[in-house]
Short mmCIF file of N, CA and C in Angstrom, two decimals:
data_model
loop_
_atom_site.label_atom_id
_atom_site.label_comp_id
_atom_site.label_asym_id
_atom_site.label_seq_id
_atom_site.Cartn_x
_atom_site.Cartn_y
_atom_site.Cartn_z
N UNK A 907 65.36 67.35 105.05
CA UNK A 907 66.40 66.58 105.68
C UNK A 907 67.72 66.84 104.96
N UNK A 908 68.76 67.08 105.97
CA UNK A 908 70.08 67.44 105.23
C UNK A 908 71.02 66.49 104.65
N UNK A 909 71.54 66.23 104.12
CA UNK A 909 72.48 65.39 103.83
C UNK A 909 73.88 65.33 104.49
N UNK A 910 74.09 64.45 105.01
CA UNK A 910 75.32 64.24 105.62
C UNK A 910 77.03 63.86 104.89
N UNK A 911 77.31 64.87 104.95
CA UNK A 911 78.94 64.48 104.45
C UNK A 911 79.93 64.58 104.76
N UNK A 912 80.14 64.57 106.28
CA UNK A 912 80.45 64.66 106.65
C UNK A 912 81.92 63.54 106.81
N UNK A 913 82.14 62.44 106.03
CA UNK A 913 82.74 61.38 105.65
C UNK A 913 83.73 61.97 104.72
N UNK A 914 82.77 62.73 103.98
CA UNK A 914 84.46 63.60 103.06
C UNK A 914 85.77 64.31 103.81
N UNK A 915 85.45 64.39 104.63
CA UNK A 915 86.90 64.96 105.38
C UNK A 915 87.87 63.88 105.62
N UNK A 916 87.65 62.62 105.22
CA UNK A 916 88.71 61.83 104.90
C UNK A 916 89.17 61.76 103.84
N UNK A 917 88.87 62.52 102.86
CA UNK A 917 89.51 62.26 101.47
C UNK A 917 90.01 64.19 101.16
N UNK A 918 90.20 64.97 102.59
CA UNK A 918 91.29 65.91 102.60
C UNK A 918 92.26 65.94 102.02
N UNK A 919 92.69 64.59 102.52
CA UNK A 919 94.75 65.45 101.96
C UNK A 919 94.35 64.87 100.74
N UNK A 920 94.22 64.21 100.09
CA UNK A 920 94.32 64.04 98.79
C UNK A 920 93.42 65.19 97.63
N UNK A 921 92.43 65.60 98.39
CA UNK A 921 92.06 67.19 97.87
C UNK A 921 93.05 67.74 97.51
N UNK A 922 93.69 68.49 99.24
CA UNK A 922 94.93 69.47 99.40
C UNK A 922 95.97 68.38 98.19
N UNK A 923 96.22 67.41 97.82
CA UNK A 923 97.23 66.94 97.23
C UNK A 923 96.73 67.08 95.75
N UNK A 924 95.32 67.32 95.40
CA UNK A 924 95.03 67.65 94.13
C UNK A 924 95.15 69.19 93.47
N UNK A 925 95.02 69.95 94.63
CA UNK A 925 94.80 71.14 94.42
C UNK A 925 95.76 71.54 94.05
N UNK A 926 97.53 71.32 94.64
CA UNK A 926 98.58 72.27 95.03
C UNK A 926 98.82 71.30 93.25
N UNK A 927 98.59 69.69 93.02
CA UNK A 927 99.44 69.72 92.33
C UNK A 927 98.49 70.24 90.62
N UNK A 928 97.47 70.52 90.85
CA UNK A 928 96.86 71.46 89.42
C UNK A 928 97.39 72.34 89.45
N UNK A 929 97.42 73.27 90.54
CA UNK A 929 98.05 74.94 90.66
C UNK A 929 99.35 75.17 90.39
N UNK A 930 100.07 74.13 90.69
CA UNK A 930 101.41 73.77 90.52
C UNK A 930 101.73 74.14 88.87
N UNK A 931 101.02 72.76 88.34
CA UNK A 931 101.50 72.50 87.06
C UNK A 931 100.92 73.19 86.39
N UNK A 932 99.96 74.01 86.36
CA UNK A 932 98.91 75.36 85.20
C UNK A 932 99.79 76.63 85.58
N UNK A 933 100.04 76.51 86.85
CA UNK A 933 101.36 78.16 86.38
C UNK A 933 102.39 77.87 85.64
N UNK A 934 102.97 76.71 85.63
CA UNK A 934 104.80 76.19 85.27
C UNK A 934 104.35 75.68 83.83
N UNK A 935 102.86 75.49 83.76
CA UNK A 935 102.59 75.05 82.00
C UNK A 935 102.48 76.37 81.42
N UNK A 936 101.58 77.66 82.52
CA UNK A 936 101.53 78.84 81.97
C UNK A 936 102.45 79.46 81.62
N UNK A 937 103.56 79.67 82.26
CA UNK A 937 104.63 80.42 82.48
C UNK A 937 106.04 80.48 81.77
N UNK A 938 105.89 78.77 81.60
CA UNK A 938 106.74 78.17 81.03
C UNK A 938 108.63 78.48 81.77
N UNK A 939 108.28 78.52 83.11
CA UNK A 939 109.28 78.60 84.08
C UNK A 939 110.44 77.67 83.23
N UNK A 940 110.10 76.52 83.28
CA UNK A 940 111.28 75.37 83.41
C UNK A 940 110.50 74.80 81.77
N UNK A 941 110.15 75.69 80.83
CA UNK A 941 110.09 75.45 78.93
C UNK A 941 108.95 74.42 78.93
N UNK A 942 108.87 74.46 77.47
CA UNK A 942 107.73 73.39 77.45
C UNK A 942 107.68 72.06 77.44
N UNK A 943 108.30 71.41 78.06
CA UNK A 943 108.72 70.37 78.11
C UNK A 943 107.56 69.81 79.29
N UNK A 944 106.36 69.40 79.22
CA UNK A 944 105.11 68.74 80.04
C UNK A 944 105.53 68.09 81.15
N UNK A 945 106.49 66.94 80.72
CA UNK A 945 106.63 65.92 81.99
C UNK A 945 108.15 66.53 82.74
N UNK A 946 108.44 67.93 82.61
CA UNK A 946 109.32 68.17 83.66
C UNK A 946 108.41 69.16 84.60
N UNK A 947 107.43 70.09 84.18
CA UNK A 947 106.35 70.29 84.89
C UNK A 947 105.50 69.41 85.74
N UNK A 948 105.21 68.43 85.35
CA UNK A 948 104.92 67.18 85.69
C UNK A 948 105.32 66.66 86.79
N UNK A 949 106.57 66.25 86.68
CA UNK A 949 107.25 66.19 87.73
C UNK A 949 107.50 66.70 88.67
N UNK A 950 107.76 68.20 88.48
CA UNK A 950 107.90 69.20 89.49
C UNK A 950 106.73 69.24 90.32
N UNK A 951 105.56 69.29 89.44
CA UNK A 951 104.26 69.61 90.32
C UNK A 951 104.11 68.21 91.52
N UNK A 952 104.50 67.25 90.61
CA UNK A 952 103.82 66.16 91.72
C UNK A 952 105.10 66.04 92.92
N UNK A 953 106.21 66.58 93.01
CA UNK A 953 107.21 66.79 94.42
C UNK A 953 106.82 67.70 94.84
N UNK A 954 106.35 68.97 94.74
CA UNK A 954 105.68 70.00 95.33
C UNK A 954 104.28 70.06 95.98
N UNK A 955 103.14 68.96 95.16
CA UNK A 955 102.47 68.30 95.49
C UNK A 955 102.89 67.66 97.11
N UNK A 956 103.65 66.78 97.11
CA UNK A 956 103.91 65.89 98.04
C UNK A 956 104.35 66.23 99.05
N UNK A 957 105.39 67.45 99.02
CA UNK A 957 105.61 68.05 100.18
C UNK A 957 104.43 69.21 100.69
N UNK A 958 103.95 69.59 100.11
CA UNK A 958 102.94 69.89 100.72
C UNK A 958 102.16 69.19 101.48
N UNK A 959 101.75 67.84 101.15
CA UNK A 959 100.80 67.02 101.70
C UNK A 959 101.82 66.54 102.68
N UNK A 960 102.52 66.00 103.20
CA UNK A 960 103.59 65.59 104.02
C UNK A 960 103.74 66.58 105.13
N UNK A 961 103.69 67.84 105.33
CA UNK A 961 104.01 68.68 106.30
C UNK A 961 102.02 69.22 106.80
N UNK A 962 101.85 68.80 108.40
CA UNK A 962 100.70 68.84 108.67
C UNK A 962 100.35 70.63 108.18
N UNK A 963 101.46 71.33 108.92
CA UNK A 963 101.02 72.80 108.95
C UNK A 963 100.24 73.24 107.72
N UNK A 964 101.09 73.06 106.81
CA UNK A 964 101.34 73.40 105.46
C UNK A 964 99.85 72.68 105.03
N UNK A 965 99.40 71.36 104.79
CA UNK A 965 98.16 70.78 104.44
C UNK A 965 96.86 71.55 105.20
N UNK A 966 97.23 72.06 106.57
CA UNK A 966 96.22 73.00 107.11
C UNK A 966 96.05 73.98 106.60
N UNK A 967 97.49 74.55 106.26
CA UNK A 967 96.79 75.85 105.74
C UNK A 967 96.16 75.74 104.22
N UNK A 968 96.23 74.86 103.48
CA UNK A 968 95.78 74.64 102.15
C UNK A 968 94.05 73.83 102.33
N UNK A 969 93.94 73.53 103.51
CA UNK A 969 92.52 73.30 103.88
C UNK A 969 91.66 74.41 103.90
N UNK A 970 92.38 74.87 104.86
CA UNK A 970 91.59 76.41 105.43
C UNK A 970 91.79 77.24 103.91
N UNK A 971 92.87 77.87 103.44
CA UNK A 971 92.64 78.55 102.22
C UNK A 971 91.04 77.88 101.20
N UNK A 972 91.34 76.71 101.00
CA UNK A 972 90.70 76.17 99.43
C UNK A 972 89.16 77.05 99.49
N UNK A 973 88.35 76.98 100.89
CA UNK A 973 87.03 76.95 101.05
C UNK A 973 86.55 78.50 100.43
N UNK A 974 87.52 79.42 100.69
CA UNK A 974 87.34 80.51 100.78
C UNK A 974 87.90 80.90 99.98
N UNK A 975 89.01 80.37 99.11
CA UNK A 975 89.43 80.67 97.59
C UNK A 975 87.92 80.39 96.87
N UNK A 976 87.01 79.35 97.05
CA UNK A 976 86.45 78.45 95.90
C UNK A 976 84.77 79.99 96.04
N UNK A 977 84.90 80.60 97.59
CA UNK A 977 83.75 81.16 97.70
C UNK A 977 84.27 82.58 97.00
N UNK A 978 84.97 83.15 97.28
CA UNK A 978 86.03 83.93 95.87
C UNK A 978 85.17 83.93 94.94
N UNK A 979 85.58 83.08 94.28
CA UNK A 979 85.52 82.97 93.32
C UNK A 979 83.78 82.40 92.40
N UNK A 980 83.23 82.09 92.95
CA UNK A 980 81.63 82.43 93.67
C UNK A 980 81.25 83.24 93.48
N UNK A 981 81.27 84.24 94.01
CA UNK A 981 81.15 85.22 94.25
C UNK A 981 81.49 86.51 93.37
N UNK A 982 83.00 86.14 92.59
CA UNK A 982 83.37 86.76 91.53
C UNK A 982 82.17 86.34 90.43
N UNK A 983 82.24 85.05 90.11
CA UNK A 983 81.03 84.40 89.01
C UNK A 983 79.86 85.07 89.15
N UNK A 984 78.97 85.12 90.36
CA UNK A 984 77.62 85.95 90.00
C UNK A 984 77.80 86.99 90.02
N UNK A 985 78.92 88.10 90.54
CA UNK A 985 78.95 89.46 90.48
C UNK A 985 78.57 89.72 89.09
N UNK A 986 79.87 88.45 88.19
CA UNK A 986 79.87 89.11 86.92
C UNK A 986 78.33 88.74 86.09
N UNK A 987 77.73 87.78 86.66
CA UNK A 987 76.51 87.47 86.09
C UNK A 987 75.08 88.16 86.36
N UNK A 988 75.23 88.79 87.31
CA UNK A 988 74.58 90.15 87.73
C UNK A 988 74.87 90.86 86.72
N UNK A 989 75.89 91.37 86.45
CA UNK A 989 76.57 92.11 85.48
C UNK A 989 76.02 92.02 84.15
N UNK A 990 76.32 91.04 83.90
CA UNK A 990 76.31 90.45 82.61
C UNK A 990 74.56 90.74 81.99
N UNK A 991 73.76 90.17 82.94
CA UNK A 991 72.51 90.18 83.04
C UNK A 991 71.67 91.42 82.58
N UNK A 992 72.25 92.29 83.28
CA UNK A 992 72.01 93.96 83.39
C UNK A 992 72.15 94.88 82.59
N UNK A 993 73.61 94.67 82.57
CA UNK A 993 73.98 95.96 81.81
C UNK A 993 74.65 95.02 79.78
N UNK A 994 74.45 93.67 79.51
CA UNK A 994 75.23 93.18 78.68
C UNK A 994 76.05 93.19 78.13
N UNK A 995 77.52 94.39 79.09
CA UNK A 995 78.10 94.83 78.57
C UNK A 995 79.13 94.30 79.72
N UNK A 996 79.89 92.67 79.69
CA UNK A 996 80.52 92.94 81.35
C UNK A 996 82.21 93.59 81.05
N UNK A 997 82.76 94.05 80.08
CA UNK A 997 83.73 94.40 79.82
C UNK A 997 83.92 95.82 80.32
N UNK A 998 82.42 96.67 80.17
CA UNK A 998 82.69 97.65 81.18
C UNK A 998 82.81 97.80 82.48
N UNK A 999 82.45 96.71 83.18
CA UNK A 999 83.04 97.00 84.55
C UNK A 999 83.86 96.16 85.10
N UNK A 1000 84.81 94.98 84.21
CA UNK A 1000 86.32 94.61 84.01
C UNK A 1000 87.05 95.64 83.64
N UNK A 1001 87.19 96.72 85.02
CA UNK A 1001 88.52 97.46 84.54
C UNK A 1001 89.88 97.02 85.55
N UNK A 1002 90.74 97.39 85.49
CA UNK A 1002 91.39 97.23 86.76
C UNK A 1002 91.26 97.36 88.21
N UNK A 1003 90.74 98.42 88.28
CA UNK A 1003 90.30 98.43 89.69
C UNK A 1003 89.24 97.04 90.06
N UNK A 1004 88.42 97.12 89.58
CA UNK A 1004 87.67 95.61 89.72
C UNK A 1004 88.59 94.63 90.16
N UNK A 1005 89.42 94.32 89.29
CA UNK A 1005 90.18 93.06 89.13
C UNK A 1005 90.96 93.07 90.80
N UNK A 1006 91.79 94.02 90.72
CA UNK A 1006 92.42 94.51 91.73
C UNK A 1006 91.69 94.39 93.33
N UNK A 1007 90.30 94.47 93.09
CA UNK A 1007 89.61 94.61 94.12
C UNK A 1007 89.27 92.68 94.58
N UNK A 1008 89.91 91.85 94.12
CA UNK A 1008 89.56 90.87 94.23
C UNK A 1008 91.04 89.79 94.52
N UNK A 1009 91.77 90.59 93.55
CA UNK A 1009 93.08 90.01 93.90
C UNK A 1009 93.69 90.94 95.34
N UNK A 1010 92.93 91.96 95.69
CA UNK A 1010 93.32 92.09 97.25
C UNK A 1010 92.83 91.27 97.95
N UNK A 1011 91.17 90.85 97.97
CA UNK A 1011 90.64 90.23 98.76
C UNK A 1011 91.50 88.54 98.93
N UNK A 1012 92.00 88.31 97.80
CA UNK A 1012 92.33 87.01 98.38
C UNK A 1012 93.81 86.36 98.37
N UNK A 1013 94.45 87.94 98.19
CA UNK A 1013 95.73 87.76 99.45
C UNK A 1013 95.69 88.17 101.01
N UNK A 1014 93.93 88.67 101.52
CA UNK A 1014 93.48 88.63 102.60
C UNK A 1014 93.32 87.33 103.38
N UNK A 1015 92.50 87.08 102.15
CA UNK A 1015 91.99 85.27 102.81
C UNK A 1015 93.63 84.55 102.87
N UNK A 1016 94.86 84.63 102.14
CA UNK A 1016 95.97 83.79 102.50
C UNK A 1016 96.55 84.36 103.81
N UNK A 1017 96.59 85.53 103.82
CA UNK A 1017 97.06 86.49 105.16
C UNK A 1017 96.61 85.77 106.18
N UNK A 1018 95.10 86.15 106.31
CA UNK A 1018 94.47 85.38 107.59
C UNK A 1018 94.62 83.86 107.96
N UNK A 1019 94.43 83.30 106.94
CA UNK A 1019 94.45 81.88 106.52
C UNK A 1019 95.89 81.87 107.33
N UNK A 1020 96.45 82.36 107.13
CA UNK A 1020 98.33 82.04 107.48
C UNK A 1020 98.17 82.12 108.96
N UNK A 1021 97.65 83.27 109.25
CA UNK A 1021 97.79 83.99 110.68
C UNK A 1021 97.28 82.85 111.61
N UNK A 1022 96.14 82.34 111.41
CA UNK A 1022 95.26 81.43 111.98
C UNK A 1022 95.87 80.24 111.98
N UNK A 1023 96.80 79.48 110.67
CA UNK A 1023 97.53 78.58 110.93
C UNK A 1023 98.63 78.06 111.60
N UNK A 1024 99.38 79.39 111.01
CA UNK A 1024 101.25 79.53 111.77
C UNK A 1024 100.61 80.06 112.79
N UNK A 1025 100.00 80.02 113.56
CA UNK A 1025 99.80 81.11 114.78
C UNK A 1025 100.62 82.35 114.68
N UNK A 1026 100.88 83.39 114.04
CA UNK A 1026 101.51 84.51 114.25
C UNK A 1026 101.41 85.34 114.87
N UNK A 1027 99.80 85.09 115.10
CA UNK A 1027 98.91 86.23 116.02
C UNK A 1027 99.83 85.99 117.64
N UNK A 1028 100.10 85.48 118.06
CA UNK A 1028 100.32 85.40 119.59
C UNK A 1028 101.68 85.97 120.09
N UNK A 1029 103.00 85.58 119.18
CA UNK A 1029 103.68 86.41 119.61
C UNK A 1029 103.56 88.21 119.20
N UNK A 1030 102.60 88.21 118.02
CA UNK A 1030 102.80 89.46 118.67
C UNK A 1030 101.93 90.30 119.13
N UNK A 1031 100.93 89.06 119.56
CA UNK A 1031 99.99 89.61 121.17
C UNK A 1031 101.26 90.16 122.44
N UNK A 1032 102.01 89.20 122.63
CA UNK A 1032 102.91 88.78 123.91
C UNK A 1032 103.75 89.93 123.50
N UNK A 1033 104.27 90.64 122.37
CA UNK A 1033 104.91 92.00 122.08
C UNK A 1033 104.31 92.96 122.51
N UNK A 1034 103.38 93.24 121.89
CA UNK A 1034 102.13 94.50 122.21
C UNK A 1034 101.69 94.54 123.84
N UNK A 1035 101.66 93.30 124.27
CA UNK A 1035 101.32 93.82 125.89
C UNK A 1035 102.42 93.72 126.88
N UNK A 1036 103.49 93.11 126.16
CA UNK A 1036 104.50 93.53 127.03
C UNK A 1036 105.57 94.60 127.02
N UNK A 1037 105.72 95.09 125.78
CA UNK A 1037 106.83 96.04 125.47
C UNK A 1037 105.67 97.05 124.69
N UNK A 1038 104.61 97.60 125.46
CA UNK A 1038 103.88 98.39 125.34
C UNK A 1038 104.29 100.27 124.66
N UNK A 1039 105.41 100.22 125.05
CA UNK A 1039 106.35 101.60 124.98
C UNK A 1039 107.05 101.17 123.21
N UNK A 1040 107.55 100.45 123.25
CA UNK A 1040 108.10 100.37 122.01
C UNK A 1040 107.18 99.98 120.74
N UNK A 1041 105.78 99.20 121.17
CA UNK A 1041 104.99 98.78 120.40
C UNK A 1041 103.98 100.01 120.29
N UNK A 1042 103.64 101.10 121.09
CA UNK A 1042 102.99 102.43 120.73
C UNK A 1042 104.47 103.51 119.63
N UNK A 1043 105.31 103.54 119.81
CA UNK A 1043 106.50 104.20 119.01
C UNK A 1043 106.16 103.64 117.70
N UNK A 1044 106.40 102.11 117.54
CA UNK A 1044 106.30 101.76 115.99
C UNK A 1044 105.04 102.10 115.37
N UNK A 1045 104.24 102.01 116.42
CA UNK A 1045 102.44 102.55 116.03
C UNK A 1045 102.30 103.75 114.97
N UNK A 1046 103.12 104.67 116.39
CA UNK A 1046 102.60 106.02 116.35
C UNK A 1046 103.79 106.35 114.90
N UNK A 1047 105.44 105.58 114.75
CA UNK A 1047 105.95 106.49 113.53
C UNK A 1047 105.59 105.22 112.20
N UNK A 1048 104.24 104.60 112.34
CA UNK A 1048 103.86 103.80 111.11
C UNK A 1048 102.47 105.01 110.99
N UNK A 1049 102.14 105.60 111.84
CA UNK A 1049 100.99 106.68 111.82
C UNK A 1049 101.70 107.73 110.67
N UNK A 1050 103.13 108.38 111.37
CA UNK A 1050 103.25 109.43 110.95
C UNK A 1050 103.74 109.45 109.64
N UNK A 1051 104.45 107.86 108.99
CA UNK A 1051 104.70 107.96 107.79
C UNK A 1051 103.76 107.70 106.97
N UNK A 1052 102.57 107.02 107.59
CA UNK A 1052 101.55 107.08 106.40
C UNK A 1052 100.94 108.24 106.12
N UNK A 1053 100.65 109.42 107.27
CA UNK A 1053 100.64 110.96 107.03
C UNK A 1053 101.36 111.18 106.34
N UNK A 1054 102.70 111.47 106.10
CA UNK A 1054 103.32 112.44 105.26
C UNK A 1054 103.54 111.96 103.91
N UNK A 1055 103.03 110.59 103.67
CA UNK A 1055 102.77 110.22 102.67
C UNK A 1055 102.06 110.35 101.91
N UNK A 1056 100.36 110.16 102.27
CA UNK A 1056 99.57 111.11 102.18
C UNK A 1056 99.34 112.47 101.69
N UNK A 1057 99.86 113.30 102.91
CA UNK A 1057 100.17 114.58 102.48
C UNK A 1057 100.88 115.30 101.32
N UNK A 1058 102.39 113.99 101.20
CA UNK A 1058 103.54 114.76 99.73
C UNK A 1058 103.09 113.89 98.52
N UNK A 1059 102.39 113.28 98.72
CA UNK A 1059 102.15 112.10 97.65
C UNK A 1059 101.77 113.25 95.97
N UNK A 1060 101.30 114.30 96.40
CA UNK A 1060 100.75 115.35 94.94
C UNK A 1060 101.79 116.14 94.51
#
């Protein structure tokens, strides 16, 4: 028998309002954007926090992101524990490319995540089938510069 939890989706925005304001304040503590000074980080995070949670779009798309950041990262964890397991060496296959291969994947998941939220997808459905002539041109010279790119790149 499954368990039902369906009850947690009322305690959303305050998720989305936990999330933005940790992420917030661990880069601006990391970074030290605005110095070390805690409670001006602090501060910052929890207005950035708030407008986030305040604008529906914006809380959607930080819904839809979180699930698929958290499986990310999942996923990163047993790779490396596979890893780890195996070979006891996981520093050899933390090279860059690895890393890289993960920090693409989940400026994918924000991409899509976006696309699906802002709706972006539609106008430029309504481009592509209507201005069919100009939308095969940009096609075909986004074709030909990635050829000769390709090609002179050595």
């Amino acid at each position: 028998m499954a368990i039902d939890i369906s009850g947690i989706s009322y305690f959303l925005p305050i998720f989305g309002f936990l999330f933005v304001f940790v992420i917030v304040y661990a880069l601006l503590a990391k970074t030290k954007l605005l110095g070390d000074s805690q409670l001006i980080n602090l501060i910052i995070s929890f207005i950035v926090a708030i407008i986030f949670s305040t604008m529906a779009s914006v809380e959607e798309y930080i819904e839809t992101v979180t699930p698929w950041f958290v499986v990310l990262v999942i996923v990163l964890f047993f790779i490396l524990i596979i890893i780890g397991l195996s070979q006891q060496k996981i520093s050899d296959i933390m090279k860059p490319g690895f890393v890289w291969v993960f920090i693409i994947a989940l400026i994918v998941i924000f991409l899509i995540s976006a696309v699906k939220v802002f709706s972006f997808w539609q106008p430029i459905k309504e481009f592509v089938t209507t201005e069919a002539r100009i939308a095969g041109a940009v096609i075909l010279l986004a074709i030909a510069a990635l050829t000769a790119w390709v090609l002179t790149k050595k």
